[in-house]
mmCIF file of C-alpha atoms in Angstrom:
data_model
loop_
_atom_site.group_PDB
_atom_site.id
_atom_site.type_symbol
_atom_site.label_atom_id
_atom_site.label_comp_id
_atom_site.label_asym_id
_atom_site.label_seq_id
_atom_site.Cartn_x
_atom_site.Cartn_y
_atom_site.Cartn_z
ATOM 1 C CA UNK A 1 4.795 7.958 2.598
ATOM 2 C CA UNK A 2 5.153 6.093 5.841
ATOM 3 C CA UNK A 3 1.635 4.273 6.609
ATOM 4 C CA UNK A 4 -0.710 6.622 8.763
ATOM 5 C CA UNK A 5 -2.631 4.671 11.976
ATOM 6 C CA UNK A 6 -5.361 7.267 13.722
ATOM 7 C CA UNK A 7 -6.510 6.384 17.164
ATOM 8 C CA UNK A 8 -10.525 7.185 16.948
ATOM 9 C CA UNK A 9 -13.551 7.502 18.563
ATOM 10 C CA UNK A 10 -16.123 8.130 15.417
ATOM 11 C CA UNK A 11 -18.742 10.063 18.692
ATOM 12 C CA UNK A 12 -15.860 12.553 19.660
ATOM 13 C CA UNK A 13 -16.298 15.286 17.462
ATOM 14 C CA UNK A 14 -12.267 16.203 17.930
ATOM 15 C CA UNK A 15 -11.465 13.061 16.676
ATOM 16 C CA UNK A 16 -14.166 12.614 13.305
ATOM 17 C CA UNK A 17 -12.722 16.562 12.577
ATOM 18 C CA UNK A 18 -9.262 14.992 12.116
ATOM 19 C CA UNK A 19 -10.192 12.283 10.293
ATOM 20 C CA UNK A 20 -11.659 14.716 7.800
ATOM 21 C CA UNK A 21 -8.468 16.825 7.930
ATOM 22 C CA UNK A 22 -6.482 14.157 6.781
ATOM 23 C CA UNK A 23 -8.988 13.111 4.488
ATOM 24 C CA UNK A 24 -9.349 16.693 2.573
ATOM 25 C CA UNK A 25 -5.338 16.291 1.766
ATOM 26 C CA UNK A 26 -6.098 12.689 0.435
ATOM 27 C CA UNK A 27 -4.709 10.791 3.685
ATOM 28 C CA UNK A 28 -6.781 7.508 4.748
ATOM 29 C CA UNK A 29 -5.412 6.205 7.866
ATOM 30 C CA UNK A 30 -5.768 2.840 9.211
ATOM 31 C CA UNK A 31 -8.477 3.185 11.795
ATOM 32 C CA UNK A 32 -8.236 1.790 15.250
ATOM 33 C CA UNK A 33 -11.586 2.549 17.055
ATOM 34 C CA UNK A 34 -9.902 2.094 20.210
ATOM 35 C CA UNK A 35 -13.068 1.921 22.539
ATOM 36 C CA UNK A 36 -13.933 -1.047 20.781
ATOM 37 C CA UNK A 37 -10.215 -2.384 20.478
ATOM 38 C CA UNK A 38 -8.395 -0.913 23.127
ATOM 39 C CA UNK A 39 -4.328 -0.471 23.323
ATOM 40 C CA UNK A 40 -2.845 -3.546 25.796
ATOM 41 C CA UNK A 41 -0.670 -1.747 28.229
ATOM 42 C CA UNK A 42 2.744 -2.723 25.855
ATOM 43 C CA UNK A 43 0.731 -0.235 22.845
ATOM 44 C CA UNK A 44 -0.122 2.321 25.195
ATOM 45 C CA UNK A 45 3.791 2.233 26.403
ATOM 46 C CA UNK A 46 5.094 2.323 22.902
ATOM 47 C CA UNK A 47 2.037 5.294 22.093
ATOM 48 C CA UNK A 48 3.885 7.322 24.858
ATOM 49 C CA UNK A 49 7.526 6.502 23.678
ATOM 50 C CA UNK A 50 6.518 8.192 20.151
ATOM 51 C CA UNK A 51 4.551 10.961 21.133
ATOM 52 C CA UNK A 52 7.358 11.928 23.976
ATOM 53 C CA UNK A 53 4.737 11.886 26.643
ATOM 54 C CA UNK A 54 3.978 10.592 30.505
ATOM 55 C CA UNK A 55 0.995 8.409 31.126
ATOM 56 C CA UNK A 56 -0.853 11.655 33.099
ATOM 57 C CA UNK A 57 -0.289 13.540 30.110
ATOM 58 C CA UNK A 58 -2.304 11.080 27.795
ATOM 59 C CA UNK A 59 -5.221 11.038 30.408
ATOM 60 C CA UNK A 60 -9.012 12.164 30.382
ATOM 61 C CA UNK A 61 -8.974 13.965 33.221
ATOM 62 C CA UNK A 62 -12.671 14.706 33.074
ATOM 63 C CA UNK A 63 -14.003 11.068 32.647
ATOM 64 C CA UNK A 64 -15.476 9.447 35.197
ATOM 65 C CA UNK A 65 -13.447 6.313 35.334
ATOM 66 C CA UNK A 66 -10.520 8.989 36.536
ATOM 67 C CA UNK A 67 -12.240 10.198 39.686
ATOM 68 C CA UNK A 68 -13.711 6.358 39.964
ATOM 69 C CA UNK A 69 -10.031 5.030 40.320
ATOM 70 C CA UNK A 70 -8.358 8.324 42.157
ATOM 71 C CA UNK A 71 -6.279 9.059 39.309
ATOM 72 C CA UNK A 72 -5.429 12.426 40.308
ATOM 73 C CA UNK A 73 -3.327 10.378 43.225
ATOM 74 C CA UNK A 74 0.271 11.669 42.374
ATOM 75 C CA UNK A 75 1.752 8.943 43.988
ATOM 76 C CA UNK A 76 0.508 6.157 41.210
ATOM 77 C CA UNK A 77 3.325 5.050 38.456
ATOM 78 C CA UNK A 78 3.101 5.127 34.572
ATOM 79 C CA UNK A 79 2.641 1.865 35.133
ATOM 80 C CA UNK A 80 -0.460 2.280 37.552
ATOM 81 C CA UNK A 81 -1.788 4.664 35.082
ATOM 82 C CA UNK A 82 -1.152 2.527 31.612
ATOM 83 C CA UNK A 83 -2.736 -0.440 33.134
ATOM 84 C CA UNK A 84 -5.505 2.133 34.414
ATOM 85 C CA UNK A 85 -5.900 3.186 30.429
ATOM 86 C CA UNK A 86 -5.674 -0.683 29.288
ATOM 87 C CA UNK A 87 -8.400 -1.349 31.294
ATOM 88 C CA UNK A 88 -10.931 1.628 30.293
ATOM 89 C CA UNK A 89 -9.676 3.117 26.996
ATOM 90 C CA UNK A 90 -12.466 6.331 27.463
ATOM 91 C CA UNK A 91 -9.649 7.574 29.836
ATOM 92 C CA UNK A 92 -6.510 7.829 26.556
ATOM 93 C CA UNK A 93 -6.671 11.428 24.907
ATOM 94 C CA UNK A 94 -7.874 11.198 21.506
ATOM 95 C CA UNK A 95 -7.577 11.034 18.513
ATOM 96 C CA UNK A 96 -3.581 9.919 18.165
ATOM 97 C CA UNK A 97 -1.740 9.698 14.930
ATOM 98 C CA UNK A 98 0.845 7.492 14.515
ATOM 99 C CA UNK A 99 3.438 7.773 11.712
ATOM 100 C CA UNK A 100 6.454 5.442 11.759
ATOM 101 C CA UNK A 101 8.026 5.826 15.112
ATOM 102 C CA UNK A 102 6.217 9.674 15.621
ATOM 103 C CA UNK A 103 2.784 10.592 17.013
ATOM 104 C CA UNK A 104 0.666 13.416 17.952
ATOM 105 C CA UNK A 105 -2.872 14.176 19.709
ATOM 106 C CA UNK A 106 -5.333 15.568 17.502
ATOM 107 C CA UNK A 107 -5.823 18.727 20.009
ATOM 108 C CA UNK A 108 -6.320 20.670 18.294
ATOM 109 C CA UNK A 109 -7.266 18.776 14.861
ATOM 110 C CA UNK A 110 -4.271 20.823 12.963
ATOM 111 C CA UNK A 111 -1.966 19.214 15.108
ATOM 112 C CA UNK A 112 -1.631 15.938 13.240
ATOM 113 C CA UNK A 113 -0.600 18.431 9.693
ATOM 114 C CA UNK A 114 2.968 17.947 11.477
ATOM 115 C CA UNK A 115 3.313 14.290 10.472
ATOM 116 C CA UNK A 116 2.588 14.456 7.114
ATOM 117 C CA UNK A 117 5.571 15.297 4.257
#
């Protein structure tokens, strides 16, 4: 089975019910607590590539960081908006399992059921 990495935040509640879906069928991930190790903007590019995504679609929309920084400003690039998500990881939509060169957001937890054989 290709190795399992979970983006997680153990104090979202979305995020510690996927890590106990996964671990109810047996599945341990590798853990990234990304608030405390966030993505550079290179991960968060290669993030997007696998879950076939744009950088708005991987934001918080309700944190405050994204009012803070006008993110809602349609004329900002992926690239405004990775380096936006580099530098304050509460923005990136969690939790995000990654298997092999495939990913999905935990939203809803079931979601991630689709990567594993």
């Amino acid at each position: 089975m290709t190795d399992l990495t979970l983006y997680h935040n153990p104090r979202c509640s979305k995020s510690r019910s996927t890590l106990q879906l996964l671990e109810d069928r047996g599945v341990q991930p590798t853990l990234v607590r990304y608030l405390e190790t966030p993505p550079t903007a290179e991960q968060l590019r290669d993030l997007l590539s696998k879950l076939g995504i744009s950088a708005r679609q991987l934001l918080r929309t309700g944190e405050d960081e994204y009012r803070e920084l006008n993110l809602a400003d349609t004329a900002l690039s992926d690239a405004d908006l990775i380096d936006a998500m580099a530098a304050h990881p509460r923005l990136i939509e969690r939790p995000i399992l990654v298997a092999g060169d495939r990913a999905v957001i935990g939203r809803p937890p079931e979601n991630v059921l689709e990567l594993l054989p």
